[in-house]
Coordinates of C-alpha atoms and ligand atoms in Angstrom, one line a residue:
X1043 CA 4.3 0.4 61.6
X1044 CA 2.8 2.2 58.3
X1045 CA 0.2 0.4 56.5
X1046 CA 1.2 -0.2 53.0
X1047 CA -1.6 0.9 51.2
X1048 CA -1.3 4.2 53.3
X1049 CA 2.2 4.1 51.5
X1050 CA 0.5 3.5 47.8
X1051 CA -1.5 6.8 48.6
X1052 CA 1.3 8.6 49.2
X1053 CA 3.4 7.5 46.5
X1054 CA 0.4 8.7 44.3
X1055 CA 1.5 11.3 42.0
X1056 CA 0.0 14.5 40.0
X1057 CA -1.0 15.0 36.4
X1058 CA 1.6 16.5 34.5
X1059 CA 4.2 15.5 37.6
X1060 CA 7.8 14.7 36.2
X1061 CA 9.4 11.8 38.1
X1062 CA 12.8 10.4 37.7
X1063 CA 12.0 6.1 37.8
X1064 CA 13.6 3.5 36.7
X1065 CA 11.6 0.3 34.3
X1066 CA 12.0 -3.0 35.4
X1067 CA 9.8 -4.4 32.6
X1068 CA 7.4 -4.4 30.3
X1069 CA 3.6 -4.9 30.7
X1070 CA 0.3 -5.8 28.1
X1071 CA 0.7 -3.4 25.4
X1072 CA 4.2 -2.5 25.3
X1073 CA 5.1 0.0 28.0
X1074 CA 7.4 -0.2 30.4
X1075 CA 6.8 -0.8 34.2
X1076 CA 8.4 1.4 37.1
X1077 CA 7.3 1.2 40.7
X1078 CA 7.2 3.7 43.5
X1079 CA 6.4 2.1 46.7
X1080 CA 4.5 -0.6 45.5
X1081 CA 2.7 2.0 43.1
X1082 CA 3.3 1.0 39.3
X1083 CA 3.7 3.6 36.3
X1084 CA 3.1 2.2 33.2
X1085 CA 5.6 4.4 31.0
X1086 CA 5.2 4.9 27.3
X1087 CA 8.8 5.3 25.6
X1088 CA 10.9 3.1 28.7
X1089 CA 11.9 0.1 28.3
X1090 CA 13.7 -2.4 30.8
X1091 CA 16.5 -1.1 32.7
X1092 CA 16.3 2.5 31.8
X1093 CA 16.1 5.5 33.6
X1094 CA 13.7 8.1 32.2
X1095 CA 11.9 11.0 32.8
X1096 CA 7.9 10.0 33.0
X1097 CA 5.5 12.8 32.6
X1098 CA 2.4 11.4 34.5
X1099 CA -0.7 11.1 31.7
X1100 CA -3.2 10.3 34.3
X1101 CA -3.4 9.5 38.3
X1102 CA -5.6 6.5 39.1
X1103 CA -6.2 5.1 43.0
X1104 CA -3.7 2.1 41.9
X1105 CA -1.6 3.3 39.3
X1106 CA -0.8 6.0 36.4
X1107 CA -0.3 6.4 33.4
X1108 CA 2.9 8.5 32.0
X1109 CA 5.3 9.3 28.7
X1110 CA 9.0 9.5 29.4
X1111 CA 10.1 12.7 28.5
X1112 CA 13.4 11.8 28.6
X1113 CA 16.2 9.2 28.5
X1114 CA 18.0 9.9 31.9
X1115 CA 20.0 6.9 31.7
X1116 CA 19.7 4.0 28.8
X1117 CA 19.4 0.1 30.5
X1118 CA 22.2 -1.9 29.3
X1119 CA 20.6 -3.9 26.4
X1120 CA 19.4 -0.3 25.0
X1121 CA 20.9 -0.8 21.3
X1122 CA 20.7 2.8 19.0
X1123 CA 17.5 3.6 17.3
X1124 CA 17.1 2.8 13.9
X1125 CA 14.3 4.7 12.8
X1126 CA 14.3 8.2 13.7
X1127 CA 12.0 11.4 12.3
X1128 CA 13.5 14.6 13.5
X1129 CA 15.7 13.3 15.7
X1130 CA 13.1 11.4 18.1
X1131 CA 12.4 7.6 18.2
X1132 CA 9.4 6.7 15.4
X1133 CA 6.3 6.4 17.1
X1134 CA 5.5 3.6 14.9
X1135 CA 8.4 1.5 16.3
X1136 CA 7.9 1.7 20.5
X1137 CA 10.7 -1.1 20.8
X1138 CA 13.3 -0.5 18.4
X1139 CA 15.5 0.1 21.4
X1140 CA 15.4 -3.6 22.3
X1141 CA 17.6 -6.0 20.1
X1142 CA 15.4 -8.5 18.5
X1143 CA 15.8 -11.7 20.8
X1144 CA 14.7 -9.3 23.4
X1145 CA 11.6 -8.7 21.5
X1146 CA 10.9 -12.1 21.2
X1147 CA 11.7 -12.8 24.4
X1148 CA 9.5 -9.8 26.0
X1149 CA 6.1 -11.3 23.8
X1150 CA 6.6 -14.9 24.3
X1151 CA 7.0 -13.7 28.5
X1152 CA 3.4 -11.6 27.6
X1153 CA 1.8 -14.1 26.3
X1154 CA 2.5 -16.7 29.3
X1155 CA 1.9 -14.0 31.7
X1156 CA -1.8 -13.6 29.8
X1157 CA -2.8 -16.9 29.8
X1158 CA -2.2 -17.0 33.9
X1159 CA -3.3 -13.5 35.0
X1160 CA -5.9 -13.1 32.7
X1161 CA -7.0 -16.6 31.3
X1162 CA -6.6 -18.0 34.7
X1163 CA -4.8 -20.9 33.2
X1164 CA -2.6 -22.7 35.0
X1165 CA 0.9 -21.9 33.2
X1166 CA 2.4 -25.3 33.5
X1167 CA -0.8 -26.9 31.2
X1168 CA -0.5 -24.2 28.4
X1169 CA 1.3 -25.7 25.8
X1170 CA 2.8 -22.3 24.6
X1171 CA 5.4 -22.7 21.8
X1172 CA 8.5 -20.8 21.1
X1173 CA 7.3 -17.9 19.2
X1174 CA 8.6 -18.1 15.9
X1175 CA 10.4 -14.9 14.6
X1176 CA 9.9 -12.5 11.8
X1177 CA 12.5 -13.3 8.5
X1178 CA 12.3 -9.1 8.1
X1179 CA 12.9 -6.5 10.8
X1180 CA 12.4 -3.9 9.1
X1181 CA 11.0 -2.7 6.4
X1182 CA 7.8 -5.5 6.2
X1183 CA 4.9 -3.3 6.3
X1184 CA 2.4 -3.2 3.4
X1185 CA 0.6 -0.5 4.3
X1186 CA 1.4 2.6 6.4
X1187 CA -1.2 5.1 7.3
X1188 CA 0.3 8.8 7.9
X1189 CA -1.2 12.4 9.0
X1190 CA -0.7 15.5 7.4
X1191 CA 0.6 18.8 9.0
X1192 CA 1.0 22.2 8.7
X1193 CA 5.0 23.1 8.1
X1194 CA 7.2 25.8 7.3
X1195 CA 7.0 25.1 3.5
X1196 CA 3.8 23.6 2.9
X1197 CA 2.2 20.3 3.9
X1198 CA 4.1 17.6 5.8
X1199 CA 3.4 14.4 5.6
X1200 CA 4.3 12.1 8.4
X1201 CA 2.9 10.1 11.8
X1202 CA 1.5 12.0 15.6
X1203 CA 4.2 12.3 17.8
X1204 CA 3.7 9.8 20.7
X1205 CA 0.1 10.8 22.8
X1206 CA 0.0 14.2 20.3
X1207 CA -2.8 13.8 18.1
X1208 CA -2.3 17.5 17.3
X1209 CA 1.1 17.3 16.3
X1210 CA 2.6 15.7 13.4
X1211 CA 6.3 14.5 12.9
X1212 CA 7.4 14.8 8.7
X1213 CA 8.9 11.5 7.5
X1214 CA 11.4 11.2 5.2
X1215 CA 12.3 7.3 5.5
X1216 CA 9.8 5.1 7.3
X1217 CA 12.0 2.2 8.0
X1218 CA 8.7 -0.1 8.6
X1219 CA 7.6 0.8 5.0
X1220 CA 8.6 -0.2 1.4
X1221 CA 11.1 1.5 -0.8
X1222 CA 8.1 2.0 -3.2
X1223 CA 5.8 3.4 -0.8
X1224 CA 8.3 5.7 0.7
X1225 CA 9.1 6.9 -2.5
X1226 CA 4.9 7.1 -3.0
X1227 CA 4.3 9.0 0.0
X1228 CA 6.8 11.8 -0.5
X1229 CA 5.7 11.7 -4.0
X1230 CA 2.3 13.0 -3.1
X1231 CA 3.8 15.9 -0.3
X1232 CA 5.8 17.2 -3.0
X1233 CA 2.6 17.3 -5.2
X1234 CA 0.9 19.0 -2.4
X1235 CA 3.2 21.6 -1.8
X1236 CA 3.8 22.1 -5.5
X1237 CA -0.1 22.7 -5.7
X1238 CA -0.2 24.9 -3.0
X1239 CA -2.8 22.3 -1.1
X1240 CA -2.9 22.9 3.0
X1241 CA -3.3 20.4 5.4
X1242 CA -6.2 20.0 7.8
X1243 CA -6.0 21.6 10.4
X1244 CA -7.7 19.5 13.7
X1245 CA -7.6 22.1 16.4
X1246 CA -9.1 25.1 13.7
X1247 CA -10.7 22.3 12.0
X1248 CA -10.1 23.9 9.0
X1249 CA -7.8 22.9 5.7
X1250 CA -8.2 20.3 3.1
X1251 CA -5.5 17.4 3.4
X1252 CA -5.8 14.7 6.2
X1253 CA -4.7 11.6 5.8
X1254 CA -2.7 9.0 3.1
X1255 CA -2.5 5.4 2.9
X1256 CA -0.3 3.7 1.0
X1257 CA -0.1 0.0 0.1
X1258 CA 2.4 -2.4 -1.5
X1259 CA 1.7 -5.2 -3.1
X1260 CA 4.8 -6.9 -2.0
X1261 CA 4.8 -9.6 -4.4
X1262 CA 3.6 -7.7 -7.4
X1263 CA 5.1 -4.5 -7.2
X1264 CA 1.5 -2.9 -7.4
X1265 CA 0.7 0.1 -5.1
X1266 CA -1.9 1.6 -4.0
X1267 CA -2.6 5.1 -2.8
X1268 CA -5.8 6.6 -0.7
X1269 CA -6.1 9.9 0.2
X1270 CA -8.4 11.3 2.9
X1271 CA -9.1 15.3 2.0
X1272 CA -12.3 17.3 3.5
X1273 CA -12.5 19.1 -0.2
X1274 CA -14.5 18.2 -3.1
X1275 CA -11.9 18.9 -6.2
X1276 CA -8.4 18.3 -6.4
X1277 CA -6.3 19.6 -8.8
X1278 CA -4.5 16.9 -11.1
X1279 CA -3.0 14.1 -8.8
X1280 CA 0.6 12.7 -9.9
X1281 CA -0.3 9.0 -9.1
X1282 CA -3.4 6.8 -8.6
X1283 CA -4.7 8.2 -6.2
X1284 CA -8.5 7.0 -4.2
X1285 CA -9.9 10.6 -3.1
X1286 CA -12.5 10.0 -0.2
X1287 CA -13.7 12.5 0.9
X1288 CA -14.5 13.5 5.0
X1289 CA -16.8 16.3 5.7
X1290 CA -15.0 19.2 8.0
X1291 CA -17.6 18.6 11.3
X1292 CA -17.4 14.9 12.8
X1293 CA -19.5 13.5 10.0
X1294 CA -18.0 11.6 7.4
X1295 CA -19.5 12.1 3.5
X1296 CA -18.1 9.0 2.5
X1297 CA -15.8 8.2 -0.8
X1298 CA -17.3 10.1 -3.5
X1299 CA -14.7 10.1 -6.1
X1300 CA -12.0 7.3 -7.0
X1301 CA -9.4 8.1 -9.4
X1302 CA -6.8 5.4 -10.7
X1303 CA -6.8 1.6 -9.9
X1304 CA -9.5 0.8 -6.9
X1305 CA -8.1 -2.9 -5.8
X1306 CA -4.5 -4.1 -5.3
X1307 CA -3.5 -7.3 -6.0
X1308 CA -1.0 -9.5 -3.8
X1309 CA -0.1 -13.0 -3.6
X1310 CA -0.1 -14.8 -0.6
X1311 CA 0.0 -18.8 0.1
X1312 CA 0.3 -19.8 -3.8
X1313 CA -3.1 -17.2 -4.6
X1314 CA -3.7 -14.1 -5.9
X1315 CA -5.9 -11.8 -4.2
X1316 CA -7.3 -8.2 -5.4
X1317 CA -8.3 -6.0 -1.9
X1318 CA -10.3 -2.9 -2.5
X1319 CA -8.8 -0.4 -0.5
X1320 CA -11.1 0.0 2.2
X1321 CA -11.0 -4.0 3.0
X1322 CA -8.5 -5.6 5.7
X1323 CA -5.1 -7.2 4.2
X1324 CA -2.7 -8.6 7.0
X1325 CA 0.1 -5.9 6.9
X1326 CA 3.0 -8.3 7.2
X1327 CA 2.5 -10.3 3.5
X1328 CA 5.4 -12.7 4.3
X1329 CA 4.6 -13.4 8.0
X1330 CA 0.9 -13.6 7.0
X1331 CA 1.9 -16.7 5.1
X1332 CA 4.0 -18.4 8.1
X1333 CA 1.0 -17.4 9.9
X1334 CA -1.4 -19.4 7.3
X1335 CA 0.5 -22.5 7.5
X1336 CA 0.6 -22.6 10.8
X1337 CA -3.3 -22.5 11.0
X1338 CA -3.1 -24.6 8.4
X1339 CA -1.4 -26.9 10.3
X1340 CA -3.6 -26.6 13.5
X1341 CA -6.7 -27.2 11.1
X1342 CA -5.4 -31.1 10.1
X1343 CA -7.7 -30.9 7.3
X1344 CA -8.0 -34.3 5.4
X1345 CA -10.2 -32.9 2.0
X1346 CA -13.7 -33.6 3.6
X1347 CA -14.1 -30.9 6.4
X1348 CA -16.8 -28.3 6.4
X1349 CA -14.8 -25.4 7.8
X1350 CA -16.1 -22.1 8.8
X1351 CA -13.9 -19.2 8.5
X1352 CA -15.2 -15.8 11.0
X1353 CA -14.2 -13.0 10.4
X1354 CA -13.0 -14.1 7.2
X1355 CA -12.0 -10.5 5.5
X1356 CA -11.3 -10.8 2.2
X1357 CA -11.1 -14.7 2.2
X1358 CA -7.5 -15.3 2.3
X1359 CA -7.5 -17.6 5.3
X1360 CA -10.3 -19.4 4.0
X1361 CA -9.6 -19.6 0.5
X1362 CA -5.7 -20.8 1.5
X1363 CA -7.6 -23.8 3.5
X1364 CA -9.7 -24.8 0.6
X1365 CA -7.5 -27.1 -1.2
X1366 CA -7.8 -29.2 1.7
X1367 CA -11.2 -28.8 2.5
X1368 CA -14.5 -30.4 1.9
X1369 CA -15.9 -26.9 2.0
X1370 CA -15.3 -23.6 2.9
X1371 CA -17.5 -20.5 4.6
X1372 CA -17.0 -17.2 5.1
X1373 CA -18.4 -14.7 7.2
X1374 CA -17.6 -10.7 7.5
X1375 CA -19.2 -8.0 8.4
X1376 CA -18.0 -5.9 5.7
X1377 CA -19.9 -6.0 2.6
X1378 CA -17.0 -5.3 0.8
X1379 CA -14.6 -7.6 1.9
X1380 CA -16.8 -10.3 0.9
X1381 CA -17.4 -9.5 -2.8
X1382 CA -13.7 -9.5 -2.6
X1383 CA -14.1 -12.7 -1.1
X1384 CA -16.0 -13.8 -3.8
X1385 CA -14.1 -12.5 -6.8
X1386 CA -10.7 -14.4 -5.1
X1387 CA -12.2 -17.4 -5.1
X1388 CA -13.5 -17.4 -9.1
X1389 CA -9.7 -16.1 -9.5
X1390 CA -8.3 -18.4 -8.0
X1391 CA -10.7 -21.2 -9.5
X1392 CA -12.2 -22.1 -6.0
X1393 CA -15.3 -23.6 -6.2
X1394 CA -15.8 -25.3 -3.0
X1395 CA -15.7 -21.9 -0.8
X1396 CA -19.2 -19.8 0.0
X1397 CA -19.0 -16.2 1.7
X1398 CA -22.2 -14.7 3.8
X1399 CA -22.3 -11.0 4.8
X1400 CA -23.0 -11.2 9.0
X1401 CA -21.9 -10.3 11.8
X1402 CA -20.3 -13.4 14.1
X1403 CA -22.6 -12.3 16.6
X1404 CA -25.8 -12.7 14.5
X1405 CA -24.3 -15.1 11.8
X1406 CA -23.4 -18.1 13.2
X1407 CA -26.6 -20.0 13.9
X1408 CA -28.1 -19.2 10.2
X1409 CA -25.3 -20.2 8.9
X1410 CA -25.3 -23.8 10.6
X1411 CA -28.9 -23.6 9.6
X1412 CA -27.5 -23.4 6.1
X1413 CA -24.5 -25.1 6.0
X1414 CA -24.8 -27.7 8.4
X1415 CA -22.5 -27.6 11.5
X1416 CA -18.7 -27.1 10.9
X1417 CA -15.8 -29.6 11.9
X1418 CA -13.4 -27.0 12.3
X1419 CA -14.1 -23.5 13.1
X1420 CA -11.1 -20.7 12.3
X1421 CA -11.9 -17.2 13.8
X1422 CA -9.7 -14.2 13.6
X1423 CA -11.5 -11.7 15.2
X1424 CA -10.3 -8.0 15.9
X1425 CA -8.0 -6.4 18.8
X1426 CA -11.0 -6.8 20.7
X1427 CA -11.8 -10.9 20.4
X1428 CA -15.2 -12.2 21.4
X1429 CA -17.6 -11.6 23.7
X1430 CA -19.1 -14.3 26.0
X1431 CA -22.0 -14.4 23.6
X1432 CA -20.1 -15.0 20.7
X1433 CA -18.0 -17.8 22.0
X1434 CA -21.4 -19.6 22.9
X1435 CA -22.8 -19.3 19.1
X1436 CA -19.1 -20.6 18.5
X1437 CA -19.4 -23.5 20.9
X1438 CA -22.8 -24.2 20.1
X1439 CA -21.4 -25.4 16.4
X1440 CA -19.7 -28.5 18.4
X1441 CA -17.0 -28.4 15.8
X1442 CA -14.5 -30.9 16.8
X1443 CA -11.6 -28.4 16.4
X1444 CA -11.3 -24.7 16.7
X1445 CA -8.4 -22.8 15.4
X1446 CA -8.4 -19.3 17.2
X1447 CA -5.8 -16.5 15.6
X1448 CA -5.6 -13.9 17.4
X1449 CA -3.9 -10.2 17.2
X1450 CA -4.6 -9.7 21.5
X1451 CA -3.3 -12.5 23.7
X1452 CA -5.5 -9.9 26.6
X1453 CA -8.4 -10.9 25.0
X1454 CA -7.4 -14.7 23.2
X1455 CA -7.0 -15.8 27.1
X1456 CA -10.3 -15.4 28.8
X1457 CA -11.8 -16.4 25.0
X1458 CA -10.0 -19.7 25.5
X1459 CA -10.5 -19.8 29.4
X1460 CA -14.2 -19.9 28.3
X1461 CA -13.8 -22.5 26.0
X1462 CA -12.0 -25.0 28.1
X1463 CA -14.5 -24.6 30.6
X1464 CA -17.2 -25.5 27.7
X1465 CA -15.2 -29.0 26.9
X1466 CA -12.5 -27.9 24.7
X1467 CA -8.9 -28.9 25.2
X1468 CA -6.4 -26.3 23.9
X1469 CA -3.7 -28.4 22.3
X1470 CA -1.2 -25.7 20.9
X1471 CA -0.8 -22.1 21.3
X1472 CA 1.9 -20.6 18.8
X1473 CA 2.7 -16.9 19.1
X1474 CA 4.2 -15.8 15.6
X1475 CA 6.1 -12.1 15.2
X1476 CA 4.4 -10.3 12.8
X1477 CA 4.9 -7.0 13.6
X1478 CA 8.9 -6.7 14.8
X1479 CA 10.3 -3.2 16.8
X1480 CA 6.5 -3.1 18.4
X1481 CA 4.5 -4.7 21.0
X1482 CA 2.1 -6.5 19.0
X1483 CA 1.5 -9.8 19.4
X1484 CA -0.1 -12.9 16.9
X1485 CA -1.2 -15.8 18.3
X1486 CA -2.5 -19.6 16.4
X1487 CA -4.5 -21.4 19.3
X1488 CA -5.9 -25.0 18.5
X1489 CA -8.6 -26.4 20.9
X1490 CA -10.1 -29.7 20.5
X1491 CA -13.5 -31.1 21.7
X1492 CA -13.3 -33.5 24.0
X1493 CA -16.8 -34.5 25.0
X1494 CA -19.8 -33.3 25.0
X1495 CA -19.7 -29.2 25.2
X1496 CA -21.4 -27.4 27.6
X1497 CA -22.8 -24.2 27.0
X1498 CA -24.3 -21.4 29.4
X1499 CA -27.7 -19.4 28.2
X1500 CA -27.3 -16.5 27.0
X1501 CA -27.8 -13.5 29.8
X1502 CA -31.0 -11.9 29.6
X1503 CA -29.4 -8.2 29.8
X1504 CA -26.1 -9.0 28.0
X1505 CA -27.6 -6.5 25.2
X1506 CA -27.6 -6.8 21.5
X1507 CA -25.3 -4.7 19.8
X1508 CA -23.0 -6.3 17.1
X1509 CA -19.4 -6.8 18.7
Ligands
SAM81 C1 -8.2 -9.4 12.0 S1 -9.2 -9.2 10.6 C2 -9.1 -10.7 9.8 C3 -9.3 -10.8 8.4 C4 -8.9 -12.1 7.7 N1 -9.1 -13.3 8.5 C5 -7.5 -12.0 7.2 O1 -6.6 -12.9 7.7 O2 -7.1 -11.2 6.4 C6 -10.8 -9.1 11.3 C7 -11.9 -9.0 10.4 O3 -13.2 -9.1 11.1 C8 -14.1 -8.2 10.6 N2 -15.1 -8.0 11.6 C9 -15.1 -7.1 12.6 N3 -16.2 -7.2 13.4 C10 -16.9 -8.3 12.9 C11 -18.1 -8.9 13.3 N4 -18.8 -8.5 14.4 N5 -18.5 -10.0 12.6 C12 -17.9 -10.4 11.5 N6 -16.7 -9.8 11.1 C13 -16.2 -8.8 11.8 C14 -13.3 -7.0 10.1 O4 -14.0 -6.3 9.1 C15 -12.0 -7.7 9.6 O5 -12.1 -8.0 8.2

């Protein structure tokens, strides 16, 4: 009888092989699953239940990697695409093909399957809650990030086509945006073309327009426009626009010139916050503030607690805890950020809420030197979490409660395996949807000390570099 692994070396397919396969689900990340003889594809573009053409991206020993080429067949829950450049699917919204319960259903199923596979927690003792949907679909986005192009007539101004970094698709409507910062962005193409401007070009590495951001202040109506050139001089810009300027060669020169208003203001959980434009801002204003309450909740502050806020950005988790607080402190690595951090707090008239420029890594233990140790710890790192090191300088604060947010529920579930293991009990884990027709995930976890915590040395060759 044939060994099935001999089967799974079979089954193992080509680079730039197109197979016809059918997904049966959806795996960490967003793409869909389809097996060959116990050989699994991990197919961007196919979702559950269709039949696609997958162009395979790279072979491994175990699986591969692919992008369907084409809809063969669409599953049965397929509903029409919404957003649409040129006729194909938006890369910015990967699962606009699913109706929204699906959605919701698909994260809250990636998050359990997370916390088992990858946490190692036993399913039945994570207290996972229903994830609680977005209020907008579509249309939620504060801040969009697009590429220019080389067209027919001039500049366009759009997103890469899916795994194309040197092609760019012209957007006319970006259904995740703003009316305003639609009407922005096309604003500053016809500007370009008008001028004659060219875009960059990354293969030739050669032209002088490369990227625009645009951001909404959703509540005030504010915008705020950065663009990303590799020229010096501009001629006259319609709007207020942030030039920074890239050198051609894989150095950057850094922003050299800002023209118009430098910091947007938005309001967010009863504040008013200005963000420079190079600081993070959660993308999703209104979900940002269900996501706020619920930490808020988690934290169960009683007006005394000395709370520590990592990765604090420009304050706004922080600073939206303060009321309740004893005291409040920051700490970012971006130096920016913080004196954004700072200036937020004298706006709103905060006076109980301190900000440090660190890294988590290197920042915690002066900080509890200075401070004192925390009751409640809130971290909110990036995609990438924590590394073992910097849950121990967490742990070693002893706080009694820890409320985790998280943007990665790969990386949130070995992070709160770790924990446990220390002496922490995790209590709730809420996934929110901040981010509809895509894969990404946001997740409150709330751990509480229960005893003494134990924490491991640090490993002599477990390096130094700031995560
Ligand atoms: C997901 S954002 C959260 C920001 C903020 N909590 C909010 O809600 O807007 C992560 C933040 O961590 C900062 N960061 C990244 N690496 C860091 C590190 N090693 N130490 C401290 N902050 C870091 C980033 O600059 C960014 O502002």
């Amino acid at each position: 009888m044939a060994d099935p692994e001999s089967k799974v070396g079979e089954a193992r397919p080509r680079r730039a092989e197109r197979l016809e396969v059918e997904i049966d689900s959806l795996a960490q990340g967003g793409r869909g699953v389809a097996r060959r003889n116990g050989y699994v594809i991990f197919v961007a573009g196919g979702l559950p239940g269709d039949r696609v053409i997958a162009e395979i991206t790279k072979p491994k020993r175990r699986f591969a990697e692919a992008r369907a080429v084409e809809l063969v067949q669409a599953g049965a829950e397929r509903v029409p695409d919404t957003c649409t450049h040129g006729g194909e699917p938006c890369p910015g919204a990967p699962w606009q093909g699913l109706a929204y319960p699906a959605q919701l259903a698909a994260k809250q199923q990636l998050v359990t399957e997370a916390m088992s596979r990858i946490g190692g927690l036993e399913t039945g003792a994570v207290p996972i809650e229903p994830i609680i949907g977005a209020d907008q679909h579509w249309r939620y986005r504060n801040k969009l990030e697009y590429s220019f192009g080389p067209g027919e007539d001039g500049p366009i101004l759009g997103f890469h086509a899916r795994g194309r970094w040197d092609l760019v698709v012209d957007v006319e409507d970006c259904h995740l945006a703003g009316e305003a910062g639609n009407a922005r962005r096309n604003e500053v193409r016809e500007w370009a073309r008008r001028e004659g401007l060219t875009a960059y070009d990354r293969s030739a590495r050669k032209g002088l327009l490369r990227n625009l951001v645009v951001r909404e202040g959703r509540r005030t109506g504010e915008l705020q426009t950065r663009l990303i050139t590799s020229a010096q001089k501009l001629p006259e810009p319609p709007v207020d626009l942030h030039t920074v300027i890239e050198g051609s060669g894989s150095g950057t020169d850094g922003p050299t010139g800002v023209l118009g208003r430098e910091r947007l203001t938005e309001q967010l959980a009863g504040l008013r916050f200005e963000i420079s434009h190079d600081a993070f801002f959660q993308t999703n204003t209104e979900m940002a503030e269900r996501l706020y309450a619920t930490v808020g909740a988690f934290a169960g502050l009683t007006g005394t607690e000395r709370v520590f806020d990592l990765y604090c950005g420009i304050g706004s988790i922080g600073l939206s805890l303060a009321a309740d607080a004893g005291e409040v402190w920051g700490v970012e690595v971006v130096a920016g950020a913080i004196q954004d951090a700072e200036r937020n707090a004298e706006l709103n008239g905060i006076t109980n809420a301190r900000f440090r420029v660190a890294s988590a890594r290197t920042g915690v233990r002066p900080l509890v030197e200075e401070a004192g140790r925390p009751d409640v710890v809130v971290l909110d790192p990036p995609r990438a979490g924590l590394s073992q090191k910097i849950v121990r300088r967490v742990l070693e604060c002893g706080a009694d409660r820890i409320v985790y947010v998280s943007c990665n529920p790969t990386t949130l579930a070995p992070n709160l395996a770790q924990m446990i293991e220390a002496g922490y009990r995790l209590e709730r884990l809420q996934p929110v949807d901040m981010f509809p027709q895509t894969p990404h995930i946001e997740c409150v976890a709330l751990l509480r000390r229960h005893g003494p915590i134990r924490v491991r040395p640090d490993e002599p060759d477990e390096g130094g570099a700031d995560e």
